């Protein structure tokens, strides 16, 4: 598969690189970022953490604001950050920030016009890892994490595919999208009005029914403006209690929804993943 290098920056002995490629899954040109730790210079293949960002974000938000490279370099872990939606002039969009470009919600859309491009679930699960593992010194030991909409995506992907991921973590995830405004708007547009279909993309419902487990870590700021209406972390706690799911959910006093919060606890998340990736 042909990919184009857009940028390359040395960071903590490793390299942050940005690429574009033609996605067969999304029917458009996609961009992603990858951090390769210094261990790859010795010829080692390293495990990878896939990071899914939130509404309105691109691959750049996490890579530029979270301060994750220092710890990834120490642990010998690659980080891969895809964009949050398909992009391009022919890709369907909406006037709202919470639907369309920058708001793919990591689902496979079934409704027109969205179904032509919005297949982010399959892209993150299959196409992107296949590309990364064929083109870079990255092995098939994978973890997945994300923030807000991306936290929802990370949890859903891990819950539905426990054989693919060693661990999962999230900051401020949308825990019960079938019962919040963000989720209801996106799922109606992408998946249609049959709400029974929505359950396949709801982390709390999937966790409640889970019989195979991926260790999960969630951090939630108690001063998050979206806490009550949109995020609903109590639904994840209830689901984990019901199924015995190995979920650690930390409520962090005073922290909001932004990247100051993520930067404050990203080290703990990367060490959590490293323990399961055998870094």
Coordinates of C-alpha atoms in Angstrom, one line a residue:
X1 CA 0.0 0.0 0.0
X2 CA 1.3 3.4 -0.9
X3 CA 1.7 6.0 1.8
X4 CA 3.1 9.5 1.8
X5 CA 5.2 11.0 4.6
X6 CA 4.0 14.5 5.5
X7 CA 6.3 15.3 8.4
X8 CA 9.0 13.9 10.6
X9 CA 10.2 15.2 14.0
X10 CA 12.7 13.7 16.4
X11 CA 11.3 13.4 19.9
X12 CA 12.9 11.8 23.0
X13 CA 15.3 9.7 20.8
X14 CA 12.4 8.5 18.6
X15 CA 10.5 9.9 15.8
X16 CA 7.0 11.4 15.4
X17 CA 5.9 11.0 11.8
X18 CA 2.7 11.9 10.0
X19 CA 1.4 10.1 6.9
X20 CA -1.4 10.1 4.4
X21 CA -2.7 7.1 2.5
X22 CA -5.6 6.1 0.3
X23 CA -8.1 4.2 2.4
X24 CA -10.1 1.5 0.6
X25 CA -12.3 1.2 3.7
X26 CA -13.2 4.9 3.9
X27 CA -13.0 5.7 0.2
X28 CA -10.9 8.7 0.7
X29 CA -7.4 9.9 1.6
X30 CA -6.7 9.5 5.3
X31 CA -4.0 10.9 7.6
X32 CA -2.5 9.3 10.7
X33 CA 0.4 10.0 13.0
X34 CA 2.8 7.5 14.5
X35 CA 5.4 7.8 17.2
X36 CA 8.3 5.3 16.9
X37 CA 10.3 5.0 20.1
X38 CA 14.2 4.8 20.0
X39 CA 14.1 1.0 20.5
X40 CA 13.2 0.5 16.8
X41 CA 16.7 1.8 15.8
X42 CA 18.1 -1.5 17.2
X43 CA 15.9 -3.4 14.8
X44 CA 13.3 -4.3 17.4
X45 CA 9.6 -4.5 16.6
X46 CA 7.6 -2.8 19.3
X47 CA 4.0 -3.1 20.6
X48 CA 1.6 -0.4 19.8
X49 CA -1.0 1.8 21.4
X50 CA -3.8 3.0 19.1
X51 CA -5.2 6.4 20.3
X52 CA -8.6 7.6 19.2
X53 CA -9.4 11.3 19.7
X54 CA -12.6 13.1 20.4
X55 CA -15.1 15.4 18.6
X56 CA -13.6 18.0 16.3
X57 CA -10.0 16.6 16.8
X58 CA -7.5 15.2 14.3
X59 CA -4.4 13.1 14.7
X60 CA -2.6 16.2 15.9
X61 CA -4.4 17.0 19.1
X62 CA -3.1 14.1 21.2
X63 CA 0.3 14.0 19.7
X64 CA 1.0 17.7 20.3
X65 CA -0.8 18.2 23.6
X66 CA -0.7 15.0 25.7
X67 CA 3.1 14.8 26.3
X68 CA 3.0 11.0 25.7
X69 CA 6.3 10.7 23.7
X70 CA 8.6 10.8 26.7
X71 CA 7.0 7.9 28.4
X72 CA 6.5 5.9 25.2
X73 CA 10.2 6.3 24.5
X74 CA 11.0 5.0 28.0
X75 CA 8.6 2.0 27.7
X76 CA 9.4 1.1 24.1
X77 CA 5.9 1.6 22.8
X78 CA 4.7 2.9 19.4
X79 CA 1.7 5.2 19.4
X80 CA -0.6 5.4 16.4
X81 CA -3.2 8.2 16.2
X82 CA -5.7 8.2 13.3
X83 CA -7.9 11.0 12.3
X84 CA -11.4 11.1 13.8
X85 CA -13.4 10.7 10.5
X86 CA -13.1 10.5 6.8
X87 CA -12.1 13.7 5.1
X88 CA -12.4 15.3 1.7
X89 CA -14.7 17.4 -0.5
X90 CA -16.9 14.5 -1.4
X91 CA -17.3 13.2 2.2
X92 CA -20.8 14.0 3.7
X93 CA -20.8 16.6 6.4
X94 CA -23.2 18.4 8.8
X95 CA -23.4 22.0 10.1
X96 CA -23.0 20.7 13.7
X97 CA -19.6 20.0 15.3
X98 CA -21.0 16.6 16.6
X99 CA -21.8 15.0 13.2
X100 CA -19.9 14.6 10.0
X101 CA -16.3 15.7 9.6
X102 CA -14.4 15.3 12.8
X103 CA -17.2 13.2 14.3
X104 CA -17.0 9.7 12.9
X105 CA -17.9 8.1 16.2
X106 CA -15.9 5.0 15.3
X107 CA -19.0 3.2 13.8
X108 CA -19.7 1.6 10.5
X109 CA -22.5 3.8 9.1
X110 CA -25.3 2.0 7.3
X111 CA -27.4 5.0 6.3
X112 CA -26.9 7.2 3.2
X113 CA -25.1 9.5 2.6
X114 CA -22.9 8.5 5.5
X115 CA -22.3 4.8 4.6
X116 CA -20.2 5.7 1.6
X117 CA -17.3 6.9 3.7
X118 CA -18.0 6.6 7.4
X119 CA -16.7 3.1 8.2
X120 CA -14.3 4.2 11.0
X121 CA -14.9 1.0 13.1
X122 CA -13.5 -1.2 10.3
X123 CA -10.7 1.3 9.5
X124 CA -9.4 1.3 13.1
X125 CA -9.9 -2.4 13.6
X126 CA -8.5 -3.8 10.4
X127 CA -7.2 -1.5 7.7
X128 CA -5.0 0.8 9.8
X129 CA -3.3 -1.9 11.9
X130 CA -2.6 -4.0 8.7
X131 CA -1.0 -1.0 7.1
X132 CA 1.1 -0.1 10.2
X133 CA 2.3 -3.6 10.9
X134 CA 3.3 -4.1 7.3
X135 CA 5.1 -0.8 6.9
X136 CA 6.7 -0.1 10.3
X137 CA 8.7 -2.0 13.0
X138 CA 5.5 -2.6 15.0
X139 CA 4.3 -6.0 16.1
X140 CA 0.8 -7.3 16.6
X141 CA 0.7 -6.7 20.4
X142 CA -1.9 -4.0 20.5
X143 CA -3.6 -1.8 23.1
X144 CA -6.2 0.9 22.4
X145 CA -7.2 4.1 24.2
X146 CA -9.0 7.3 23.6
X147 CA -10.7 10.5 24.8
X148 CA -14.4 11.4 24.9
X149 CA -15.8 10.2 21.6
X150 CA -12.5 8.3 21.1
X151 CA -12.9 6.8 24.6
X152 CA -16.2 5.4 23.5
X153 CA -14.6 4.1 20.3
X154 CA -11.7 2.5 22.2
X155 CA -14.0 0.7 24.7
X156 CA -16.3 -0.5 22.0
X157 CA -13.5 -1.9 19.8
X158 CA -11.9 -3.7 22.8
X159 CA -15.2 -5.0 24.1
X160 CA -16.2 -6.4 20.8
X161 CA -12.8 -7.7 19.8
X162 CA -11.0 -9.0 23.0
X163 CA -8.7 -11.2 20.9
X164 CA -7.2 -8.1 19.2
X165 CA -6.2 -6.0 22.2
X166 CA -4.2 -6.6 25.3
X167 CA -5.7 -3.6 27.2
X168 CA -8.0 -0.6 26.8
X169 CA -8.1 2.8 28.5
X170 CA -10.1 6.0 28.2
X171 CA -10.3 9.5 29.4
X172 CA -13.8 10.9 29.8
X173 CA -15.5 8.4 27.5
X174 CA -19.1 8.6 26.3
X175 CA -20.1 5.6 28.4
X176 CA -23.8 5.2 27.3
X177 CA -24.2 6.9 23.9
X178 CA -27.7 5.4 23.3
X179 CA -28.9 7.6 26.2
X180 CA -27.1 10.9 25.6
X181 CA -27.6 13.7 23.1
X182 CA -24.2 13.2 21.3
X183 CA -24.8 9.5 20.8
X184 CA -28.5 9.8 19.9
X185 CA -27.8 12.4 17.2
X186 CA -24.9 10.5 15.7
X187 CA -26.4 7.0 15.9
X188 CA -29.7 8.2 14.3
X189 CA -27.8 9.6 11.3
X190 CA -25.2 6.9 10.9
X191 CA -27.1 3.8 11.9
X192 CA -30.8 4.7 11.5
X193 CA -33.8 4.8 13.7
X194 CA -33.8 1.2 14.8
X195 CA -32.3 1.6 18.3
X196 CA -31.7 -2.1 18.8
X197 CA -28.8 -1.7 16.3
X198 CA -27.3 1.0 18.4
X199 CA -26.4 -1.4 21.2
X200 CA -23.5 -2.8 19.2
X201 CA -21.7 0.6 19.8
X202 CA -22.6 1.2 23.4
X203 CA -19.8 0.5 25.8
X204 CA -21.9 0.1 28.9
X205 CA -24.3 -2.3 27.3
X206 CA -21.5 -4.3 25.8
X207 CA -19.6 -4.4 29.2
X208 CA -22.8 -5.6 31.0
X209 CA -23.0 -8.6 28.6
X210 CA -19.3 -9.3 28.4
X211 CA -17.9 -12.8 29.0
X212 CA -14.4 -12.3 27.7
X213 CA -12.4 -9.5 29.3
X214 CA -9.8 -6.9 28.3
X215 CA -8.3 -5.1 31.3
X216 CA -9.8 -1.6 31.3
X217 CA -8.7 1.7 32.9
X218 CA -10.9 4.8 32.8
X219 CA -10.2 8.3 34.2
X220 CA -13.0 10.8 34.6
X221 CA -12.7 14.5 35.7
X222 CA -15.3 15.5 38.3
X223 CA -15.3 19.1 37.0
X224 CA -16.1 17.9 33.4
X225 CA -18.9 20.1 31.9
X226 CA -20.2 17.1 30.0
X227 CA -20.1 14.7 32.9
X228 CA -23.9 14.3 33.7
X229 CA -25.6 14.9 30.3
X230 CA -23.1 13.2 27.9
X231 CA -20.6 10.9 29.6
X232 CA -22.4 9.0 32.3
X233 CA -19.5 7.1 33.8
X234 CA -21.9 5.5 36.4
X235 CA -23.3 3.4 33.5
X236 CA -19.8 1.8 33.1
X237 CA -19.5 1.2 36.8
X238 CA -22.9 -0.5 37.0
X239 CA -22.1 -2.6 33.9
X240 CA -18.7 -3.8 35.3
X241 CA -20.4 -4.6 38.6
X242 CA -23.0 -6.7 36.8
X243 CA -20.6 -8.7 34.7
X244 CA -17.5 -8.7 36.9
X245 CA -15.6 -6.8 34.3
X246 CA -12.0 -5.8 35.3
X247 CA -12.6 -2.1 35.1
X248 CA -10.7 0.5 37.1
X249 CA -12.6 3.8 37.0
X250 CA -11.0 6.8 38.7
X251 CA -12.9 10.0 39.4
X252 CA -10.4 12.9 39.5
X253 CA -11.5 15.9 41.6
X254 CA -11.1 19.3 39.9
X255 CA -10.2 18.1 36.4
X256 CA -12.2 19.0 33.3
X257 CA -12.6 17.6 29.8
X258 CA -9.4 18.9 28.2
X259 CA -5.8 18.0 27.6
X260 CA -4.5 19.4 30.9
X261 CA -6.4 16.5 32.3
X262 CA -5.0 14.0 29.8
X263 CA -1.5 15.2 30.2
X264 CA -1.8 14.9 34.0
X265 CA -2.5 11.1 33.9
X266 CA -1.1 9.9 30.5
X267 CA 1.9 8.4 32.2
X268 CA -0.3 6.1 34.4
X269 CA -2.2 5.0 31.3
X270 CA 0.9 4.2 29.3
X271 CA 2.4 2.3 32.2
X272 CA -0.9 0.4 32.5
X273 CA -0.8 -0.6 28.8
X274 CA 2.9 -1.4 29.0
X275 CA 2.2 -4.0 31.7
X276 CA -0.2 -5.8 29.5
X277 CA 1.8 -5.4 26.3
X278 CA 4.9 -6.8 28.0
X279 CA 7.0 -3.9 27.0

